[in-house]
Short mmCIF file of C-alpha atoms in Angstrom, two decimals:
data_model
loop_
_atom_site.label_atom_id
_atom_site.label_comp_id
_atom_site.label_asym_id
_atom_site.label_seq_id
_atom_site.Cartn_x
_atom_site.Cartn_y
_atom_site.Cartn_z
CA MET A 1 -18.25 153.95 85.61
CA ASN A 2 -16.71 150.83 84.10
CA TRP A 3 -15.15 148.84 86.97
CA ASP A 4 -12.16 146.63 86.14
CA LEU A 5 -11.23 144.64 89.25
CA SER A 6 -8.83 141.72 89.50
CA GLY A 7 -7.80 139.33 92.24
CA ASP A 8 -4.13 140.23 92.26
CA ARG A 9 -4.38 143.19 94.67
CA PRO A 10 -6.74 144.30 97.44
CA ILE A 11 -10.12 145.26 95.95
CA TRP A 12 -10.46 148.42 98.08
CA LEU A 13 -7.13 149.68 96.71
CA GLN A 14 -8.26 149.04 93.14
CA LEU A 15 -11.47 150.93 93.89
CA VAL A 16 -9.44 153.88 95.22
CA GLU A 17 -7.35 153.91 92.04
CA GLN A 18 -10.36 153.72 89.74
CA LEU A 19 -12.32 156.37 91.62
CA ARG A 20 -9.24 158.63 91.65
CA LEU A 21 -8.89 158.10 87.90
CA GLY A 22 -12.55 158.99 87.46
CA ILE A 23 -12.00 162.23 89.36
CA VAL A 24 -8.80 163.14 87.51
CA THR A 25 -10.27 162.43 84.07
CA GLY A 26 -13.52 164.25 84.80
CA ALA A 27 -15.83 161.24 84.88
CA TYR A 28 -16.68 162.66 88.30
CA GLN A 29 -16.64 166.46 88.03
CA ALA A 30 -15.31 168.83 90.70
CA GLY A 31 -18.12 169.49 93.16
CA GLU A 32 -20.25 166.61 91.88
CA ARG A 33 -22.19 164.48 94.34
CA LEU A 34 -21.23 160.81 94.17
CA PRO A 35 -23.78 158.03 94.23
CA SER A 36 -24.32 156.45 97.65
CA VAL A 37 -21.96 153.81 99.02
CA ARG A 38 -24.57 151.14 98.34
CA GLU A 39 -25.14 152.34 94.78
CA LEU A 40 -21.41 152.43 94.02
CA ALA A 41 -20.90 149.02 95.66
CA ALA A 42 -23.72 147.49 93.61
CA GLU A 43 -22.35 149.06 90.42
CA ALA A 44 -18.85 147.69 91.13
CA ALA A 45 -20.23 144.36 92.43
CA VAL A 46 -18.37 144.66 95.74
CA ASN A 47 -19.32 144.62 99.40
CA PRO A 48 -20.49 148.05 100.65
CA ASN A 49 -17.87 147.90 103.43
CA THR A 50 -15.16 147.55 100.79
CA MET A 51 -16.49 150.55 98.90
CA GLN A 52 -16.76 152.50 102.18
CA ARG A 53 -13.08 151.82 102.85
CA ALA A 54 -12.12 153.14 99.41
CA LEU A 55 -14.23 156.28 99.82
CA THR A 56 -12.79 156.92 103.28
CA GLU A 57 -9.29 156.70 101.79
CA LEU A 58 -10.22 159.27 99.13
CA GLU A 59 -11.65 161.54 101.80
CA GLY A 60 -8.33 161.29 103.62
CA SER A 61 -6.52 162.44 100.49
CA GLY A 62 -8.89 165.40 100.13
CA LEU A 63 -10.30 164.33 96.76
CA LEU A 64 -13.70 163.66 98.36
CA TYR A 65 -15.53 165.29 101.22
CA ALA A 66 -18.67 164.28 103.06
CA GLN A 67 -21.62 166.43 103.99
CA ARG A 68 -23.46 164.83 106.87
CA THR A 69 -26.92 164.60 105.32
CA SER A 70 -26.14 165.10 101.64
CA GLY A 71 -23.55 162.44 100.83
CA ARG A 72 -20.06 162.59 99.38
CA PHE A 73 -18.79 165.11 96.88
CA VAL A 74 -15.72 165.51 94.71
CA THR A 75 -13.49 168.33 95.89
CA GLN A 76 -13.79 171.63 94.11
CA ASP A 77 -10.04 172.18 94.50
CA GLU A 78 -8.85 171.94 90.88
CA THR A 79 -5.21 172.21 92.00
CA LEU A 80 -5.60 169.13 94.18
CA ILE A 81 -7.22 167.24 91.30
CA ARG A 82 -4.42 168.24 88.90
CA GLU A 83 -1.79 167.17 91.45
CA ALA A 84 -3.52 163.80 91.84
CA GLY A 85 -3.29 163.44 88.06
CA ARG A 86 0.40 164.29 88.11
CA GLN A 87 0.99 161.74 90.85
CA MET A 88 -0.82 159.09 88.82
CA ALA A 89 1.32 160.02 85.80
CA ARG A 90 4.51 159.66 87.86
CA GLU A 91 3.40 156.23 89.06
CA GLU A 92 2.48 155.12 85.54
CA THR A 93 5.80 156.40 84.19
CA GLY A 94 7.65 154.45 86.88
CA ARG A 95 5.83 151.25 85.91
CA PHE A 96 6.56 151.91 82.22
CA LEU A 97 10.26 152.48 82.88
CA ALA A 98 10.50 149.31 84.97
CA ARG A 99 8.87 147.29 82.15
CA MET A 100 11.19 148.81 79.55
CA GLU A 101 14.22 148.03 81.70
CA ASN A 102 12.98 144.45 82.06
CA LEU A 103 12.94 144.31 78.26
CA GLY A 104 16.58 145.38 78.23
CA PHE A 105 16.16 149.07 77.36
CA ALA A 106 17.37 152.04 79.34
CA GLY A 107 17.93 155.78 79.30
CA GLU A 108 18.32 157.36 75.91
CA GLU A 109 16.95 154.36 74.04
CA ILE A 110 13.68 154.56 76.00
CA LEU A 111 13.49 158.29 75.27
CA GLN A 112 13.97 157.57 71.56
CA PHE A 113 11.11 155.03 71.62
CA VAL A 114 8.84 157.51 73.37
CA HIS A 115 9.80 160.37 71.05
CA HIS A 116 9.15 158.20 67.98
CA GLN A 117 5.77 157.09 69.35
CA VAL A 118 4.71 160.68 70.09
CA GLU A 119 5.68 161.70 66.55
CA GLN A 120 3.67 158.81 65.09
CA GLN A 121 0.60 159.66 67.13
CA SER A 122 0.79 163.33 66.24
CA LYS A 123 0.86 162.33 62.56
CA GLY A 124 -2.18 160.11 63.08
CA GLY A 125 -0.12 156.96 62.91
CA SER A 126 -0.25 153.77 64.89
CA LYS A 127 -0.91 154.08 68.62
CA ASN A 128 0.73 150.79 69.50
CA GLY A 129 4.09 151.24 67.79
CA SER A 130 3.53 148.38 65.36
CA GLU A 131 4.46 150.37 62.27
#
């Protein structure tokens, strides 16, 4: 997994978000065994305690479960994984709307921008709206 951590927010929270994204996008498949805490921590270049905190949080949400002697696994509950993806989409949409409002756009005008961008992408056009 490609870890992208910054100093602007707690590292454990960023780890939770990135692991959740990995689960939702299928980088970690339903039922798959995760690498050990130490392996994940080394890969992300973080303290194992920080990684442990992130994994514990994901266990609390049900996206991961632990088997005493076998390690941690991604849930096999596809409905839970899809709902986690929907929640992430709602959060991302909220951030997008806040940024658009900060730029002075609102309501119908934002919808028009989005509609235009979707049309351009479906035609194979620019993905960044620079056309």
